Short mmCIF file of C-alpha atoms in Angstrom, two decimals:
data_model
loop_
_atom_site.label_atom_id
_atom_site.label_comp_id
_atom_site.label_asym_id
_atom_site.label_seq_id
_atom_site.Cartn_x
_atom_site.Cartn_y
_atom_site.Cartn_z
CA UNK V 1 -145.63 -259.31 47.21
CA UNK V 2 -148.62 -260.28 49.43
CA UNK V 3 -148.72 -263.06 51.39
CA UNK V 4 -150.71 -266.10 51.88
CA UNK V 5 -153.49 -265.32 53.73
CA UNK V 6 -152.84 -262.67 55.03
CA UNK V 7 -150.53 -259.06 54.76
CA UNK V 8 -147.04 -258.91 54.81
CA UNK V 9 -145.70 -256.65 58.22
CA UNK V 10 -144.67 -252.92 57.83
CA UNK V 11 -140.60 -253.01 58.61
CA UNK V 12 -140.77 -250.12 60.43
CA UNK V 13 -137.06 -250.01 62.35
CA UNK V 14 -135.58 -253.14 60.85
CA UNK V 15 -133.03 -252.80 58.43
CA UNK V 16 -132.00 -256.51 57.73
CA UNK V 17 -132.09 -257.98 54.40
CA UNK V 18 -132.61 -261.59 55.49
CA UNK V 19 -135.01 -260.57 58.76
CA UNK V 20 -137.28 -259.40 55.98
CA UNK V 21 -136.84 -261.70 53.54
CA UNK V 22 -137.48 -264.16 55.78
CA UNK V 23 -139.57 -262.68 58.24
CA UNK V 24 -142.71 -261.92 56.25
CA UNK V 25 -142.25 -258.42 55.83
CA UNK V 26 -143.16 -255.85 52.70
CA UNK V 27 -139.95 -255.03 50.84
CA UNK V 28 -139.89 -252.39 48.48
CA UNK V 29 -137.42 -253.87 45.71
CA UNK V 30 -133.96 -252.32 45.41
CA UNK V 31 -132.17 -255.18 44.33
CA UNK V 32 -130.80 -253.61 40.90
CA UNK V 33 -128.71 -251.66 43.12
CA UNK V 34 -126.61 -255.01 42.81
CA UNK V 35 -126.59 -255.16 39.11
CA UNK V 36 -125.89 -251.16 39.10
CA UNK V 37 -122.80 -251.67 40.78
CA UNK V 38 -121.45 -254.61 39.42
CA UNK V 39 -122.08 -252.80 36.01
CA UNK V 40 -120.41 -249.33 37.07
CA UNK V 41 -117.71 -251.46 37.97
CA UNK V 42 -115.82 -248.73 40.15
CA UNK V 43 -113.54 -249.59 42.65
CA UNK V 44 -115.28 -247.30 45.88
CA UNK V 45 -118.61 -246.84 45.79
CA UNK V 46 -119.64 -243.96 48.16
CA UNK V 47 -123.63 -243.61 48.87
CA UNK V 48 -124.17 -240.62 50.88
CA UNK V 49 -128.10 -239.96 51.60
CA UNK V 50 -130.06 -238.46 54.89
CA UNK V 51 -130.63 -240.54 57.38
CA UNK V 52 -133.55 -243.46 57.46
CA UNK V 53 -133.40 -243.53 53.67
CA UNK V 54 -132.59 -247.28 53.51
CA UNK V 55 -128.95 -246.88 53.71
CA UNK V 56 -127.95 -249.67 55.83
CA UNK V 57 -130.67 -251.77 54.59
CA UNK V 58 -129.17 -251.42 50.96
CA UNK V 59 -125.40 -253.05 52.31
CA UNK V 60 -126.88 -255.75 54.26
CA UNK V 61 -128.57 -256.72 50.81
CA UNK V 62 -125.27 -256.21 49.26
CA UNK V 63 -123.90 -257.98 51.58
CA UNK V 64 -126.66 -260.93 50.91
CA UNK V 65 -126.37 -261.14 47.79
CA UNK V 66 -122.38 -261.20 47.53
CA UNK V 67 -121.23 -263.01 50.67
CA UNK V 68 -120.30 -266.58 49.99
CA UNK V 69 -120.99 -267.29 53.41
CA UNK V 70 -125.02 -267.26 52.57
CA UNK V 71 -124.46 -269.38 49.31
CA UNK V 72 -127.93 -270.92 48.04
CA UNK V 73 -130.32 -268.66 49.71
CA UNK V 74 -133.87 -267.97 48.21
CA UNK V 75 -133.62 -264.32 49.51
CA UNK V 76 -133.88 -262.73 45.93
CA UNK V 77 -136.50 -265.27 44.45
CA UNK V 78 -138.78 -262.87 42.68
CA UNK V 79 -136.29 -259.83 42.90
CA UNK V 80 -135.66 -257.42 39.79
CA UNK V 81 -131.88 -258.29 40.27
CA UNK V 82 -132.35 -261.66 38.66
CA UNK V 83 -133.49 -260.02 35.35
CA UNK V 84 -129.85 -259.10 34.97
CA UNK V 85 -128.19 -262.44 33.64
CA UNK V 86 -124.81 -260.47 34.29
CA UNK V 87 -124.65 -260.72 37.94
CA UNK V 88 -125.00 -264.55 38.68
CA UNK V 89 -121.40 -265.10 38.13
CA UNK V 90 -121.16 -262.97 41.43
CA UNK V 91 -123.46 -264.08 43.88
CA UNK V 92 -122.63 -265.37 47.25
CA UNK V 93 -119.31 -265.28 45.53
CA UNK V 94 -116.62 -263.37 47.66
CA UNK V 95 -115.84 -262.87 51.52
CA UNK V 96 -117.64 -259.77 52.58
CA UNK V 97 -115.99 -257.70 55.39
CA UNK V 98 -118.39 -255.58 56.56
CA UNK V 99 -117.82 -252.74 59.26
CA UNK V 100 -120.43 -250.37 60.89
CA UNK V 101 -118.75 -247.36 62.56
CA UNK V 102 -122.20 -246.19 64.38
CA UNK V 103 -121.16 -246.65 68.04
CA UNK V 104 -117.55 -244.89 67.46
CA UNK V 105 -118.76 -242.38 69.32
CA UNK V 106 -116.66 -241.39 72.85
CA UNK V 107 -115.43 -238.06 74.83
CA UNK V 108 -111.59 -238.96 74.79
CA UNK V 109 -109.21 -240.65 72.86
CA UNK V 110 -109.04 -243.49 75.38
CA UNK V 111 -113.14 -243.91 74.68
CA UNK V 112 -112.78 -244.22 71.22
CA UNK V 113 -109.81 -246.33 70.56
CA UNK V 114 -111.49 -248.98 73.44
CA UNK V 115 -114.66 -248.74 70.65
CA UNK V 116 -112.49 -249.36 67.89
CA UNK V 117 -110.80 -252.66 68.59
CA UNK V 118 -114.63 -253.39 70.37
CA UNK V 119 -115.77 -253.06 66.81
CA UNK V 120 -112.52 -254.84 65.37
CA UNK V 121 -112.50 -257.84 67.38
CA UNK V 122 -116.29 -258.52 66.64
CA UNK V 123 -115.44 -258.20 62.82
CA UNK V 124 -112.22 -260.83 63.58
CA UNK V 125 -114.21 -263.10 65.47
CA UNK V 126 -116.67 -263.39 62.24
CA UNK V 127 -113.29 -264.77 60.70
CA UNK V 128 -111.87 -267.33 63.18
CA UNK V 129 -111.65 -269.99 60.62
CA UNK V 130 -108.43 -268.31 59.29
CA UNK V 131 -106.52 -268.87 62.58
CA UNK V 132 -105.71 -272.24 61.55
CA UNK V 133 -105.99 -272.12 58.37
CA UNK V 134 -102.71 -273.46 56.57
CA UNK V 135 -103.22 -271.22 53.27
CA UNK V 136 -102.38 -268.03 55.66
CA UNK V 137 -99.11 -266.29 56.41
CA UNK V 138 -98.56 -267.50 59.52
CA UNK V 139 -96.92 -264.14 61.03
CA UNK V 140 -100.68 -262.22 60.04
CA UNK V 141 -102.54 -264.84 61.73
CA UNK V 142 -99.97 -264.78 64.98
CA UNK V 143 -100.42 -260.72 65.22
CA UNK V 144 -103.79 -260.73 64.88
CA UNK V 145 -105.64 -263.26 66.15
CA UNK V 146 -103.35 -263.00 69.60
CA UNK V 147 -105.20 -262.44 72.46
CA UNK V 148 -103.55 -258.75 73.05
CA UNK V 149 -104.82 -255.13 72.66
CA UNK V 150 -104.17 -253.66 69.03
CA UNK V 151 -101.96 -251.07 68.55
CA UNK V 152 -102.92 -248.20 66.88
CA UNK V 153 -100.83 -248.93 63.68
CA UNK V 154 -102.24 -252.54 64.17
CA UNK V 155 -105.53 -251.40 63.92
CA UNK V 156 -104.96 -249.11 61.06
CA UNK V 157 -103.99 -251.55 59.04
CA UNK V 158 -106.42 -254.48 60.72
CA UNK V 159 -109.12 -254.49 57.96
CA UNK V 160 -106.53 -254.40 55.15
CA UNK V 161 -104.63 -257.51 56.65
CA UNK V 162 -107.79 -258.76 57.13
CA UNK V 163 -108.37 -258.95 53.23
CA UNK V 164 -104.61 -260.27 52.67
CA UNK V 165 -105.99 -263.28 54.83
CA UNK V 166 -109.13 -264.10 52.98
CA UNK V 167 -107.38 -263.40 49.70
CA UNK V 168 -104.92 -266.07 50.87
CA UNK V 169 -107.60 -268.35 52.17
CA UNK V 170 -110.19 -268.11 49.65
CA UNK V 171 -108.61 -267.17 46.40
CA UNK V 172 -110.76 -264.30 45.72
CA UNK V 173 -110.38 -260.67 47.03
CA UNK V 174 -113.17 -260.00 49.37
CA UNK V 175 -115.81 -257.01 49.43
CA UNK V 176 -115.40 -254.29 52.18
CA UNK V 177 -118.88 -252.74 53.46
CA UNK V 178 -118.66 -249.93 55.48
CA UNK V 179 -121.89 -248.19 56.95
CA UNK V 180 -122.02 -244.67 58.82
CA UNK V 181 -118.49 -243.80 57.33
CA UNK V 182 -118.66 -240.12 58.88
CA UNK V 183 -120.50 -241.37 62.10
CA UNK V 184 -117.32 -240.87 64.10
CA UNK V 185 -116.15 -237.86 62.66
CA UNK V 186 -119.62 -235.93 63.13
CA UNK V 187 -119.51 -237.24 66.62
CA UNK V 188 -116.51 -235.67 67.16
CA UNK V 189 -117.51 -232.06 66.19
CA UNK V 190 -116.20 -229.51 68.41
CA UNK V 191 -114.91 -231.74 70.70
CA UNK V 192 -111.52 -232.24 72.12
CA UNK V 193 -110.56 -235.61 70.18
CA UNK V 194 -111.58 -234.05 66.62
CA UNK V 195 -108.14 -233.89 65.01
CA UNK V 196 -107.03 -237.49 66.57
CA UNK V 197 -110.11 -238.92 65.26
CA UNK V 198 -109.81 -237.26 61.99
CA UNK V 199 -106.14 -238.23 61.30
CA UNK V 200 -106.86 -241.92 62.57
CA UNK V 201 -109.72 -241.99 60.18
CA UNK V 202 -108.08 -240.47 57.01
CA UNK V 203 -105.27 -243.06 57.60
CA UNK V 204 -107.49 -246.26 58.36
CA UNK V 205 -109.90 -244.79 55.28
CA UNK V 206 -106.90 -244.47 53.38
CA UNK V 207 -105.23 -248.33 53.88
CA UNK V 208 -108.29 -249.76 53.41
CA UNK V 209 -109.59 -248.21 49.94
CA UNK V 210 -106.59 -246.63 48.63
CA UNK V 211 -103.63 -248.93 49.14
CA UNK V 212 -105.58 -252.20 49.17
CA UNK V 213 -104.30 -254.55 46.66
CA UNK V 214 -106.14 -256.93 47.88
CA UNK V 215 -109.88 -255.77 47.41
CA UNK V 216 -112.31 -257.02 45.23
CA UNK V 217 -114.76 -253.52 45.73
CA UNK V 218 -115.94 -251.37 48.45
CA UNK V 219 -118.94 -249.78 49.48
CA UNK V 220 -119.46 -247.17 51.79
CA UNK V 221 -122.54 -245.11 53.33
CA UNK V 222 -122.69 -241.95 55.32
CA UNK V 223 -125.25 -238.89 55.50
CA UNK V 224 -122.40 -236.15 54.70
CA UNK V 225 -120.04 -236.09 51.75
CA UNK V 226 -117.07 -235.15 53.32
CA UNK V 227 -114.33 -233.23 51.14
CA UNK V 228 -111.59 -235.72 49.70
CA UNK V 229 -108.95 -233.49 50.81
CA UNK V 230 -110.68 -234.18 54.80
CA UNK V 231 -111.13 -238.10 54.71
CA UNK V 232 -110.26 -239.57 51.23
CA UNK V 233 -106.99 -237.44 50.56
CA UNK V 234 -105.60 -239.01 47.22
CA UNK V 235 -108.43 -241.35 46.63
CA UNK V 236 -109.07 -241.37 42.78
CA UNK V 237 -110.95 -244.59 41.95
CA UNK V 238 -113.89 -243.04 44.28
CA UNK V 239 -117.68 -243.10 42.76
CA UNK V 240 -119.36 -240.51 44.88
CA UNK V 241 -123.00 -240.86 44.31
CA UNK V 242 -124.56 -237.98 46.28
CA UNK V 243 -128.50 -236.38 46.49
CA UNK V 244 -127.43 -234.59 42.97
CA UNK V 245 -126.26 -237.42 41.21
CA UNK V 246 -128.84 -239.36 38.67
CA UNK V 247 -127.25 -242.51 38.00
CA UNK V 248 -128.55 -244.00 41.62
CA UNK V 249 -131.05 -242.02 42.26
CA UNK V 250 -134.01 -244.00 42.65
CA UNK V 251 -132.26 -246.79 44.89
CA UNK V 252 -132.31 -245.11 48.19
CA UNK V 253 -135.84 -243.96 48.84
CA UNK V 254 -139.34 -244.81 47.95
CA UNK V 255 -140.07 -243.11 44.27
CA UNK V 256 -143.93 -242.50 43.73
CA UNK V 257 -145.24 -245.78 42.12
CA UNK V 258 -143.78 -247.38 45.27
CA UNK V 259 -145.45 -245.19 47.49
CA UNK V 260 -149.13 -245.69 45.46
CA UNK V 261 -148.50 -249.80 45.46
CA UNK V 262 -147.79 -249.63 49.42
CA UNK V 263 -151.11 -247.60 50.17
CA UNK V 264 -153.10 -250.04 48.03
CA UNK V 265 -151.67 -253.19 49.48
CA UNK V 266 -152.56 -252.28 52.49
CA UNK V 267 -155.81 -251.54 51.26
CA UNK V 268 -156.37 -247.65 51.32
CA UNK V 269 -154.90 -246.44 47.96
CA UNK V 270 -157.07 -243.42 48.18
CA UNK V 271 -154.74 -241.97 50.79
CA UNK V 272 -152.08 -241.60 48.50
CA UNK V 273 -152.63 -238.05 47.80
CA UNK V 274 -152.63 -237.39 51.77
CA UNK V 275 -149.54 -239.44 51.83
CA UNK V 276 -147.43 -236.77 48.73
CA UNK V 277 -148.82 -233.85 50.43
CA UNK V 278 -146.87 -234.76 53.83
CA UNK V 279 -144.08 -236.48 52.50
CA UNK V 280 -142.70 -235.91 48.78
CA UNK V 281 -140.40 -233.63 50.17
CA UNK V 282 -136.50 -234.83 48.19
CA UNK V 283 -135.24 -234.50 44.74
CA UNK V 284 -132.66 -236.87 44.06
CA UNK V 285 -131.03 -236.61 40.61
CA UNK V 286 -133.75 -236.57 38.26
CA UNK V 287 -136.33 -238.39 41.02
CA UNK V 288 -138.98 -237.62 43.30
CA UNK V 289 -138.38 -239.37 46.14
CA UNK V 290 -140.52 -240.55 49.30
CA UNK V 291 -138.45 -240.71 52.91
CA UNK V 292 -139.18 -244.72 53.90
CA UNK V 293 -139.01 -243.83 57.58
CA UNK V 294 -142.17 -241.43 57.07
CA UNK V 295 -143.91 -243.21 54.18
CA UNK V 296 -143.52 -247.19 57.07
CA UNK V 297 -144.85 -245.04 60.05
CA UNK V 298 -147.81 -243.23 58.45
CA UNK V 299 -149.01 -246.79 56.93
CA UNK V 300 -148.27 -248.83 60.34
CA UNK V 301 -150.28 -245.80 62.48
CA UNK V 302 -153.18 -246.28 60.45
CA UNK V 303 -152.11 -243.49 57.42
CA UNK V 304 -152.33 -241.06 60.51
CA UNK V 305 -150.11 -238.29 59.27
CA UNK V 306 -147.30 -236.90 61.28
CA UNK V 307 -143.93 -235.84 60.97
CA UNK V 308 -142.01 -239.23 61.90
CA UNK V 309 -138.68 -238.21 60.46
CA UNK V 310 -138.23 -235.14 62.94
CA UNK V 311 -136.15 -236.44 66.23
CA UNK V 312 -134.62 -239.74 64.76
CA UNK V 313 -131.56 -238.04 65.79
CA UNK V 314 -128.94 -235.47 67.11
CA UNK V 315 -128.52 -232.29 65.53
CA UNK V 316 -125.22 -231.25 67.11
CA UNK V 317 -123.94 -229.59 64.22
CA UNK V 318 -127.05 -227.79 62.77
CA UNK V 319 -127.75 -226.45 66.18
CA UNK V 320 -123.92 -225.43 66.12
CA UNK V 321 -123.84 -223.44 62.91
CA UNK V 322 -127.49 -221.71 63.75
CA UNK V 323 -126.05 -220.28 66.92
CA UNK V 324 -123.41 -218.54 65.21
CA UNK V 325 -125.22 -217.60 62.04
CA UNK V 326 -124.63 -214.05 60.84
CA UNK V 327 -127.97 -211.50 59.89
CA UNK V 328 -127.97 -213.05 56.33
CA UNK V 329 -128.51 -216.64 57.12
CA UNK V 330 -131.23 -216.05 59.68
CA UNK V 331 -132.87 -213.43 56.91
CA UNK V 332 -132.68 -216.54 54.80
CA UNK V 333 -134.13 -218.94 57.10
CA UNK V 334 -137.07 -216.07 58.37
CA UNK V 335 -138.12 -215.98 54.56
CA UNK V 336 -138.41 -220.05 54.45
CA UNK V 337 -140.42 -219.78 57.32
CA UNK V 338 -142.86 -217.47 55.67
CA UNK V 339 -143.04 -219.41 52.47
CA UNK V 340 -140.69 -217.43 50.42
CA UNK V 341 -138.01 -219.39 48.29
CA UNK V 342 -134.00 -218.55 48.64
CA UNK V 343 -131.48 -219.30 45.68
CA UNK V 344 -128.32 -220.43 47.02
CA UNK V 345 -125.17 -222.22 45.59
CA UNK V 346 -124.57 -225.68 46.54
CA UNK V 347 -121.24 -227.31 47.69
CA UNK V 348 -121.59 -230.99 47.08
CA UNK V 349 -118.87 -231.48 49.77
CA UNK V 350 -117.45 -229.83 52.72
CA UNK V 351 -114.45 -230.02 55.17
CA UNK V 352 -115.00 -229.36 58.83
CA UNK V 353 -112.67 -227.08 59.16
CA UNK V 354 -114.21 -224.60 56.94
#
């Protein structure tokens, strides 16, 4: 991976596939992610994983390496994905809608619906080709390409019209990406526009995964695993792959070899025992796994150790449930913070109203 004359940059903060493969940056190589899915062959693909753990870095190289639109790029030249013979029939071979529901965040129902068709237009306008194109029903491209406001059933069912256009257009059912799938609904916690928010969600969720005829595959991203019965209410062709799960476990993360080949690249492999110490800190499925936000600081501040993870965001809801805790819970947390252990169930899902 090193470059010609001199090291590859530290993508601390960037989480585009093509910035760094074009951009001269190190790239830790999760490209069989691609050959995992089109293998597993599911329908729904849901990745949930803490934040900074290369979520949204993973679907933009999804999205890179599916996307017709970037058809002969060198992007995976020298990429484990091209060790899989089985994929090639796939690449840069389907329209890729891809939504990001990070800024649906607003006080009022007004707020957030003016995000939403934000959010939707941009997506549309990625698509403008289709307004004249002769292959679509005309009455789609009339209602949706119009220069008026959505309405909310309009937008509900905007992303699975969407794919009824590109089917039409292309011939192939496209790929839908979404990243931060729970962003909105964490955002609403405890506010007043939780249950609108929630029941537009589970409805939009719902057209676009459930009752889409005319998807190829979807993947989505999110730090929580939110209960079906919440978000994905009769969803069966869903593959959750969660922190417990094995199958995917080393794709989101830095594992240890990756860790030891980053400190001696940039040329202090001796500080990989100071690097474990601070940061091999996650099991996933059967892997120990490295946090990437931590691993990129520490080697860009000179492998000065620090906690880089804490404050890259809002803890609404932990802050929440610790202020009503009852004397058991903050027993349990007194004897973590003494170095004691706690055994505790799990639930690999949860609703928010429990």
């Amino acid at each position: 991976m090193k470059g010609e004359g001199r090291l590859l940059a530290i993508p601390s903060g960037v989480d585009d596939f093509r910035e760094i493969r074009e951009g001269g940056y190190y790239f830790v190589d999760k490209s069989e992610l691609v050959s995992d899915i089109v293998n597993d062959r599911s329908e729904v693909f849901l990745f949930t994983r803490p934040r900074r753990f290369g979520k949204s870095l993973n679907l933009s190289m999804i999205d890179a390496f599916f996307n017709l639109e970037y058809k002969g790029n060198r992007w995976f030249d020298g990429l484990k994905v091209n060790s899989h013979p089985e994929v090639e029939e796939h690449r840069n071979a389907y329209p890729v809608i891809r939504l990001c529901m990070k800024d649906l965040v607003a006080d009022d129902v007004e707020g957030f619906n003016g995000r939403l068709k934000l959010m939707l237009k941009s997506v549309y306008r990625g698509f403008k080709y289709l307004r004249d194109s002769d292959l679509v029903d005309e009455d789609l491209r009339r209602e949706y390409f119009s220069a008026g406001d959505l309405s909310d059933m309009q937008m509900e069912r905007s992303v699975i019209s969407l794919c009824q256009m590109l089917e039409q257009h292309h011939g192939v059912k496209p790929i839908v990406l979404i990243d931060e799938y729970d962003n909105p609904i964490n955002n609403a916690f405890n506010k007043d526009t939780y249950d609108y928010v929630v029941g537009f969600i589970r409805e939009f969720y719902s057209l676009v995964l459930k009752s889409n005829p005319h998807m190829s595959f979807a993947v989505v991203t999110g730090v929580m695993q939110i209960a079906k019965e919440s978000i994905f209410s009769g969803l069966n062709n869903l593959r959750v792959d969660n922190v417990f799960s094995k199958k995917f476990d080393e794709r989101y993360g830095f594992t240890e070899p990756e860790v030891k080949d980053l400190c001696a690249y940039y040329g202090h492999p001796e500080k990989f025992e100071e690097a474990k110490e601070w940061y091999d800190g996650y099991r996933f499925g059967n892997a120990d796994i490295y946090n990437p936000w931590s691993i990129l600081n520490y080697v860009s501040e000179g492998f000065e150790p620090a906690p880089y993870w804490a404050n890259t965001s809002g803890n609404d809801i932990l802050e929440d449930l610790l202020l009503h805790a009852d004397d058991g819970v903050l027993k349990d947390l007194g004897t973590l913070g003494s170095g004691g252990s706690v055994i505790h169930g799990i639930s690999a899902s949860l609703t928010f109203d429990d």
